[in-house]
């Protein structure tokens, strides 16, 4: 289901941004082929005759100034961060964006659970709920719920797989935006797009372009806005819009006249990004202090960097990525957990999944 009553609250829970690697546990498989370029439907963007933009009010100017300042600080700080932190920030903000967009559709799934699904750890939320394994599929989303309440969950109380597939495609596209040669071309996939008014600030150009997309309930307007800003305005990270809208308790895409809401959403999203960046950098610094106390041959530093880079990791995934045995990877992850740098996020006794611990 895509909205309405009876489902999980679209604005409930806290949004930790922890979250991709996949253990081969014998029952999981990816929701769809991540190499499939089809992804989200292409936008239909309407041309519009050029008109003189209306003058901004003082409230709009103040909101625009705050958004410019926050996003500039976020982008510059991400640019100066290590490669692992920058990649980890992008991945976690992408999961937050996808989660917030789902919330606006009437369904909320914790960002970390979306990362578990992106990593292929659960084949289908609907299948998991129907099979009585809802907590395995949605450990963070259902954390704190009574067992009887979880047992009585129906598939329509969570979300249909088609909506989850669209959210995961959104997430994956956002992760690729900062490294794309031409982000807008990557999103449009050859479709033409009218140019926004070049006399307006870049943030308002992005809003104008997004508002011409006839898909207000889809993630595509935010992708267009982020891609436009990624052409030069933001070099290291994308602009998190849905995250900001969620923080403002604003569950719909800002219309063309909602400039203040648009700018406030960018400011709030940028603020969340700065907090997540600081958390990752703190974990990296604490980990480096621990690494310095180890033998020079230890691979603990490599495991730490991978854990910062990916929202969720497993011993199987670490072993494949770093070309070590699964036993060695498991031992190093356990060492990070004992030092308070990693936390197990599924509650499983086997096939455990780890994320950077909250400070």
CSV table of C-alpha atoms in Angstrom, one decimal:
chain,number,residue,atom,x,y,z
A,1,UNK,CA,0.0,0.0,0.0
A,2,UNK,CA,1.1,3.5,-0.7
A,3,UNK,CA,-0.7,5.5,2.0
A,4,UNK,CA,-3.7,5.9,4.2
A,5,UNK,CA,-4.5,4.5,7.6
A,6,UNK,CA,-3.5,1.3,9.3
A,7,UNK,CA,0.1,1.5,8.2
A,8,UNK,CA,3.2,2.5,9.9
A,9,UNK,CA,3.4,6.2,10.8
A,10,UNK,CA,5.1,8.1,8.0
A,11,UNK,CA,6.8,10.3,10.5
A,12,UNK,CA,7.5,7.9,13.4
A,13,UNK,CA,10.7,6.7,14.7
A,14,UNK,CA,14.1,8.4,14.6
A,15,UNK,CA,16.1,8.5,11.5
A,16,UNK,CA,19.5,7.1,12.2
A,17,UNK,CA,21.3,7.0,8.9
A,18,UNK,CA,23.2,3.8,9.5
A,19,UNK,CA,23.2,1.5,6.9
A,20,UNK,CA,25.3,-2.1,2.2
A,21,UNK,CA,26.9,-5.6,2.0
A,22,UNK,CA,25.2,-8.9,1.5
A,23,UNK,CA,25.7,-12.1,3.5
A,24,UNK,CA,24.8,-15.2,1.6
A,25,UNK,CA,22.4,-16.7,4.1
A,26,UNK,CA,20.7,-19.1,1.7
A,27,UNK,CA,17.2,-17.4,1.7
A,28,UNK,CA,17.9,-13.9,0.5
A,29,UNK,CA,18.2,-12.5,-3.0
A,30,UNK,CA,18.1,-9.0,-4.4
A,31,UNK,CA,14.7,-7.4,-5.0
A,32,UNK,CA,15.8,-6.6,-8.6
A,33,UNK,CA,19.0,-6.5,-10.6
A,34,UNK,CA,20.9,-3.4,-9.4
A,35,UNK,CA,22.6,-3.2,-12.8
A,36,UNK,CA,19.3,-2.7,-14.5
A,37,UNK,CA,19.3,0.9,-15.9
A,38,UNK,CA,15.5,1.0,-16.1
A,39,UNK,CA,15.0,2.3,-12.6
A,40,UNK,CA,12.6,5.1,-12.1
A,41,UNK,CA,10.3,6.2,-14.9
A,42,UNK,CA,11.6,9.2,-16.9
A,43,UNK,CA,10.1,12.5,-16.0
A,44,UNK,CA,7.6,14.4,-18.2
A,45,UNK,CA,8.8,18.0,-18.1
A,46,UNK,CA,6.5,20.7,-19.5
A,47,UNK,CA,8.0,23.6,-21.4
A,48,UNK,CA,6.9,27.0,-20.2
A,49,UNK,CA,7.2,30.3,-21.9
A,50,UNK,CA,9.8,32.6,-20.2
A,51,UNK,CA,8.3,35.0,-17.8
A,52,UNK,CA,9.8,37.5,-15.5
A,53,UNK,CA,10.2,35.8,-12.1
A,54,UNK,CA,8.3,37.6,-9.3
A,55,UNK,CA,10.4,39.5,-6.8
A,56,UNK,CA,11.2,37.6,-3.6
A,57,UNK,CA,9.7,38.7,-0.3
A,58,UNK,CA,12.0,39.4,2.7
A,59,UNK,CA,11.0,36.0,4.2
A,60,UNK,CA,11.9,34.2,1.0
A,61,UNK,CA,15.3,36.0,0.8
A,62,UNK,CA,16.0,35.1,4.4
A,63,UNK,CA,15.0,31.4,3.8
A,64,UNK,CA,17.1,31.3,0.6
A,65,UNK,CA,20.2,32.8,2.4
A,66,UNK,CA,19.9,30.2,5.2
A,67,UNK,CA,19.6,27.3,2.7
A,68,UNK,CA,22.6,28.6,0.7
A,69,UNK,CA,24.7,28.8,3.8
A,70,UNK,CA,23.8,25.4,5.2
A,71,UNK,CA,24.3,23.5,1.9
A,72,UNK,CA,27.6,25.3,1.2
A,73,UNK,CA,28.9,24.2,4.6
A,74,UNK,CA,27.7,20.7,4.0
A,75,UNK,CA,29.3,20.4,0.6
A,76,UNK,CA,32.6,21.9,1.6
A,77,UNK,CA,32.8,19.8,4.7
A,78,UNK,CA,32.1,16.6,2.7
A,79,UNK,CA,34.7,17.7,0.1
A,80,UNK,CA,37.3,17.9,2.8
A,81,UNK,CA,36.4,14.6,4.5
A,82,UNK,CA,38.1,11.3,3.8
A,83,UNK,CA,36.9,9.2,0.9
A,84,UNK,CA,35.3,6.6,3.2
A,85,UNK,CA,33.4,9.3,5.2
A,86,UNK,CA,32.3,11.0,2.0
A,87,UNK,CA,31.0,7.8,0.5
A,88,UNK,CA,29.4,6.8,3.8
A,89,UNK,CA,27.7,10.1,4.1
A,90,UNK,CA,26.3,9.9,0.6
A,91,UNK,CA,25.0,6.3,1.2
A,92,UNK,CA,23.3,7.2,4.5
A,93,UNK,CA,21.7,10.4,3.2
A,94,UNK,CA,20.4,8.5,0.2
A,95,UNK,CA,18.8,6.0,2.5
A,96,UNK,CA,17.3,8.8,4.6
A,97,UNK,CA,15.9,10.4,1.4
A,98,UNK,CA,14.3,7.2,0.2
A,99,UNK,CA,12.8,6.6,3.7
A,100,UNK,CA,11.4,10.1,3.9
A,101,UNK,CA,9.9,9.8,0.4
A,102,UNK,CA,8.2,6.6,1.4
A,103,UNK,CA,6.9,8.4,4.5
A,104,UNK,CA,5.3,11.0,2.3
A,105,UNK,CA,3.5,8.2,0.5
A,106,UNK,CA,2.0,7.0,3.7
A,107,UNK,CA,4.5,4.3,4.6
A,108,UNK,CA,7.6,4.7,6.8
A,109,UNK,CA,10.5,2.3,6.8
A,110,UNK,CA,13.7,3.0,8.8
A,111,UNK,CA,16.6,4.0,6.6
A,112,UNK,CA,18.8,1.2,8.0
A,113,UNK,CA,16.2,-1.3,6.9
A,114,UNK,CA,16.2,0.1,3.4
A,115,UNK,CA,19.9,-0.4,3.4
A,116,UNK,CA,19.5,-4.0,4.5
A,117,UNK,CA,17.2,-4.5,1.5
A,118,UNK,CA,19.5,-2.7,-0.9
A,119,UNK,CA,22.2,-5.1,0.3
A,120,UNK,CA,20.0,-8.0,-0.7
A,121,UNK,CA,19.6,-9.4,2.8
A,122,UNK,CA,15.8,-9.9,2.4
A,123,UNK,CA,14.2,-10.9,-0.8
A,124,UNK,CA,10.8,-9.3,-0.2
A,125,UNK,CA,9.1,-7.4,2.6
A,126,UNK,CA,5.8,-8.8,1.7
A,127,UNK,CA,7.1,-12.4,1.7
A,128,UNK,CA,8.8,-11.8,5.1
A,129,UNK,CA,5.6,-10.4,6.7
A,130,UNK,CA,3.4,-13.1,5.2
A,131,UNK,CA,5.9,-15.8,6.4
A,132,UNK,CA,5.9,-14.4,10.0
A,133,UNK,CA,9.5,-13.0,9.6
A,134,UNK,CA,8.5,-9.3,9.7
A,135,UNK,CA,11.1,-8.5,12.4
A,136,UNK,CA,13.9,-10.1,10.3
A,137,UNK,CA,12.9,-7.9,7.4
A,138,UNK,CA,12.3,-4.7,9.3
A,139,UNK,CA,14.4,-4.9,12.6
A,140,UNK,CA,14.8,-1.1,13.0
A,141,UNK,CA,11.3,-0.2,11.8
A,142,UNK,CA,9.7,-2.6,14.2
A,143,UNK,CA,12.1,-2.0,17.1
A,144,UNK,CA,10.1,-1.5,20.4
A,145,UNK,CA,6.9,-3.0,19.0
A,146,UNK,CA,5.3,-5.8,21.0
A,147,UNK,CA,5.5,-9.3,19.6
A,148,UNK,CA,1.8,-9.7,19.4
A,149,UNK,CA,1.6,-6.4,17.4
A,150,UNK,CA,4.3,-7.6,15.0
A,151,UNK,CA,2.6,-11.0,14.6
A,152,UNK,CA,-0.6,-9.4,13.6
A,153,UNK,CA,1.0,-7.2,10.9
A,154,UNK,CA,-0.5,-7.6,7.4
A,155,UNK,CA,1.3,-6.9,4.2
A,156,UNK,CA,-0.9,-3.9,3.6
A,157,UNK,CA,0.2,-2.5,6.9
A,158,UNK,CA,3.8,-2.1,5.7
A,159,UNK,CA,4.2,-1.4,1.9
A,160,UNK,CA,3.8,-3.3,-1.3
A,161,UNK,CA,7.0,-4.4,-3.1
A,162,UNK,CA,6.4,-2.1,-6.1
A,163,UNK,CA,6.8,0.9,-3.8
A,164,UNK,CA,9.9,-0.5,-2.1
A,165,UNK,CA,11.4,-1.2,-5.6
A,166,UNK,CA,10.8,2.5,-6.5
A,167,UNK,CA,12.4,3.7,-3.2
A,168,UNK,CA,15.4,1.5,-3.7
A,169,UNK,CA,15.9,2.7,-7.3
A,170,UNK,CA,15.7,6.3,-5.9
A,171,UNK,CA,18.3,5.4,-3.2
A,172,UNK,CA,20.7,3.9,-5.8
A,173,UNK,CA,20.4,6.8,-8.1
A,174,UNK,CA,21.1,9.3,-5.3
A,175,UNK,CA,24.3,7.4,-4.4
A,176,UNK,CA,25.6,7.7,-7.9
A,177,UNK,CA,24.8,11.4,-8.3
A,178,UNK,CA,27.9,13.0,-6.7
A,179,UNK,CA,30.3,10.9,-8.9
A,180,UNK,CA,28.4,11.4,-12.2
A,181,UNK,CA,30.1,13.3,-15.0
A,182,UNK,CA,26.7,15.0,-15.8
A,183,UNK,CA,24.2,14.3,-13.1
A,184,UNK,CA,21.3,15.8,-15.0
A,185,UNK,CA,22.0,13.7,-18.1
A,186,UNK,CA,22.2,10.6,-15.9
A,187,UNK,CA,18.8,11.3,-14.4
A,188,UNK,CA,17.1,12.3,-17.7
A,189,UNK,CA,18.7,9.4,-19.7
A,190,UNK,CA,18.6,11.3,-23.0
A,191,UNK,CA,15.3,13.1,-22.5
A,192,UNK,CA,15.4,16.8,-23.1
A,193,UNK,CA,14.6,19.3,-20.4
A,194,UNK,CA,13.9,23.0,-20.6
A,195,UNK,CA,16.4,25.3,-18.9
A,196,UNK,CA,15.2,27.1,-15.8
A,197,UNK,CA,15.5,30.8,-15.5
A,198,UNK,CA,19.2,31.6,-15.5
A,199,UNK,CA,18.7,34.9,-13.7
A,200,UNK,CA,17.6,33.2,-10.5
A,201,UNK,CA,19.8,31.7,-7.8
A,202,UNK,CA,20.8,28.0,-8.4
A,203,UNK,CA,18.6,26.7,-5.6
A,204,UNK,CA,15.5,28.4,-7.1
A,205,UNK,CA,16.5,27.2,-10.6
A,206,UNK,CA,16.5,23.6,-9.2
A,207,UNK,CA,13.1,24.2,-7.6
A,208,UNK,CA,11.7,25.6,-10.8
A,209,UNK,CA,12.9,22.6,-12.9
A,210,UNK,CA,11.6,20.1,-10.4
A,211,UNK,CA,8.1,21.8,-10.3
A,212,UNK,CA,7.8,21.3,-14.1
A,213,UNK,CA,7.9,17.5,-13.6
A,214,UNK,CA,4.4,16.0,-13.7
A,215,UNK,CA,5.2,13.5,-11.0
A,216,UNK,CA,4.7,15.2,-7.7
A,217,UNK,CA,4.2,11.9,-5.8
A,218,UNK,CA,7.3,10.3,-7.4
A,219,UNK,CA,10.9,10.8,-6.3
A,220,UNK,CA,11.7,12.2,-9.8
A,221,UNK,CA,11.3,16.0,-8.9
A,222,UNK,CA,13.8,15.7,-6.1
A,223,UNK,CA,16.2,13.8,-8.4
A,224,UNK,CA,15.9,16.6,-11.0
A,225,UNK,CA,16.6,19.2,-8.4
A,226,UNK,CA,19.6,17.3,-6.9
A,227,UNK,CA,21.0,16.6,-10.4
A,228,UNK,CA,20.7,20.3,-11.4
A,229,UNK,CA,22.5,21.4,-8.3
A,230,UNK,CA,25.1,18.6,-8.9
A,231,UNK,CA,26.1,20.2,-12.2
A,232,UNK,CA,28.3,22.7,-10.4
A,233,UNK,CA,26.6,24.1,-7.2
A,234,UNK,CA,27.3,21.0,-5.1
A,235,UNK,CA,30.3,18.9,-5.8
A,236,UNK,CA,30.7,16.3,-3.0
A,237,UNK,CA,27.1,15.5,-1.9
A,238,UNK,CA,23.5,15.9,-3.2
A,239,UNK,CA,20.9,18.2,-1.7
A,240,UNK,CA,18.7,16.2,0.7
A,241,UNK,CA,15.2,17.5,0.1
A,242,UNK,CA,12.8,14.9,1.4
A,243,UNK,CA,14.8,14.5,4.6
A,244,UNK,CA,14.3,18.2,5.2
A,245,UNK,CA,10.6,18.0,4.4
A,246,UNK,CA,10.2,15.2,6.8
A,247,UNK,CA,11.9,17.2,9.5
A,248,UNK,CA,9.5,20.0,8.9
A,249,UNK,CA,6.5,17.6,9.0
A,250,UNK,CA,5.7,18.7,5.5
A,251,UNK,CA,4.5,15.6,3.6
A,252,UNK,CA,4.2,16.9,0.0
A,253,UNK,CA,6.5,18.3,-2.6
A,254,UNK,CA,6.7,22.2,-2.5
A,255,UNK,CA,4.7,23.7,-5.3
A,256,UNK,CA,6.2,26.5,-7.5
A,257,UNK,CA,5.0,29.2,-5.1
A,258,UNK,CA,6.3,27.4,-1.9
A,259,UNK,CA,9.8,29.0,-2.1
A,260,UNK,CA,10.0,29.4,1.7
A,261,UNK,CA,9.1,25.8,2.3
A,262,UNK,CA,11.6,24.7,-0.3
A,263,UNK,CA,14.4,26.6,1.2
A,264,UNK,CA,13.6,25.6,4.7
A,265,UNK,CA,13.6,22.0,3.6
A,266,UNK,CA,17.0,22.4,2.1
A,267,UNK,CA,18.2,24.0,5.3
A,268,UNK,CA,16.9,21.2,7.5
A,269,UNK,CA,18.2,18.5,5.1
A,270,UNK,CA,21.6,20.2,5.1
A,271,UNK,CA,21.6,20.3,8.9
A,272,UNK,CA,20.9,16.6,9.2
A,273,UNK,CA,23.7,16.0,6.7
A,274,UNK,CA,26.1,18.0,8.8
A,275,UNK,CA,25.2,16.0,11.9
A,276,UNK,CA,25.7,12.7,10.1
A,277,UNK,CA,29.0,13.8,8.7
A,278,UNK,CA,30.2,14.8,12.2
A,279,UNK,CA,29.1,11.4,13.6
A,280,UNK,CA,31.0,9.5,10.9
A,281,UNK,CA,34.1,11.6,11.3
A,282,UNK,CA,34.0,11.1,15.1
A,283,UNK,CA,33.7,7.3,14.6
A,284,UNK,CA,36.6,7.4,12.1
A,285,UNK,CA,38.8,9.3,14.5
A,286,UNK,CA,38.0,7.0,17.4
A,287,UNK,CA,38.7,4.0,15.2
A,288,UNK,CA,42.1,5.4,14.1
A,289,UNK,CA,43.1,5.8,17.7
A,290,UNK,CA,42.3,2.1,18.2
A,291,UNK,CA,44.1,1.0,15.1
A,292,UNK,CA,47.3,2.8,16.3
A,293,UNK,CA,47.4,0.4,19.2
A,294,UNK,CA,47.3,-2.7,17.0
A,295,UNK,CA,50.0,-4.6,15.3
A,296,UNK,CA,51.0,-3.1,12.0
A,297,UNK,CA,49.9,-6.2,10.2
A,298,UNK,CA,46.4,-5.9,11.5
A,299,UNK,CA,43.6,-5.3,9.0
A,300,UNK,CA,41.4,-3.5,11.6
A,301,UNK,CA,41.9,-0.2,9.9
A,302,UNK,CA,40.7,-1.6,6.6
A,303,UNK,CA,37.6,-3.1,8.2
A,304,UNK,CA,36.9,0.2,10.0
A,305,UNK,CA,37.1,2.2,6.7
A,306,UNK,CA,34.7,-0.3,5.0
A,307,UNK,CA,32.3,0.0,7.9
A,308,UNK,CA,32.3,3.8,7.6
A,309,UNK,CA,31.9,3.6,3.9
A,310,UNK,CA,28.9,1.3,3.9
A,311,UNK,CA,25.8,1.8,6.0
A,312,UNK,CA,25.7,-1.9,6.9
A,313,UNK,CA,28.3,-4.6,6.7
A,314,UNK,CA,28.7,-8.3,7.3
A,315,UNK,CA,31.6,-10.6,7.8
A,316,UNK,CA,30.9,-12.3,4.5
A,317,UNK,CA,30.8,-8.9,2.6
A,318,UNK,CA,34.0,-7.7,4.4
A,319,UNK,CA,35.8,-10.9,3.6
A,320,UNK,CA,34.9,-10.6,-0.1
A,321,UNK,CA,35.8,-6.9,-0.3
A,322,UNK,CA,39.1,-7.1,1.6
A,323,UNK,CA,40.1,-10.6,0.4
A,324,UNK,CA,40.4,-12.1,3.8
A,325,UNK,CA,38.8,-15.1,5.5
A,326,UNK,CA,35.3,-14.8,6.9
A,327,UNK,CA,36.6,-15.8,10.3
A,328,UNK,CA,39.1,-13.0,10.3
A,329,UNK,CA,36.5,-10.5,9.2
A,330,UNK,CA,34.1,-11.7,11.9
A,331,UNK,CA,36.8,-11.4,14.6
A,332,UNK,CA,37.7,-7.8,13.6
A,333,UNK,CA,34.1,-6.7,13.5
A,334,UNK,CA,33.7,-8.2,17.0
A,335,UNK,CA,36.7,-6.2,18.1
A,336,UNK,CA,35.1,-3.0,16.8
A,337,UNK,CA,31.9,-3.9,18.6
A,338,UNK,CA,33.7,-4.5,21.9
A,339,UNK,CA,35.4,-1.1,21.5
A,340,UNK,CA,31.9,0.6,21.0
A,341,UNK,CA,32.5,1.5,17.4
A,342,UNK,CA,30.2,-1.1,15.8
A,343,UNK,CA,26.8,-2.4,16.7
A,344,UNK,CA,24.8,-5.4,15.5
A,345,UNK,CA,21.6,-4.2,14.0
A,346,UNK,CA,19.4,-7.3,13.3
A,347,UNK,CA,19.3,-9.1,16.6
A,348,UNK,CA,20.3,-12.3,14.9
A,349,UNK,CA,22.5,-15.0,16.5
A,350,UNK,CA,24.0,-15.8,13.1
A,351,UNK,CA,24.5,-14.0,9.8
A,352,UNK,CA,25.0,-10.8,11.9
A,353,UNK,CA,24.9,-7.3,10.3
A,354,UNK,CA,26.9,-4.4,11.8
A,355,UNK,CA,26.7,-0.7,11.5
A,356,UNK,CA,28.7,2.3,12.9
A,357,UNK,CA,27.5,2.7,16.5
A,358,UNK,CA,25.8,5.9,17.5
A,359,UNK,CA,28.1,8.0,19.6
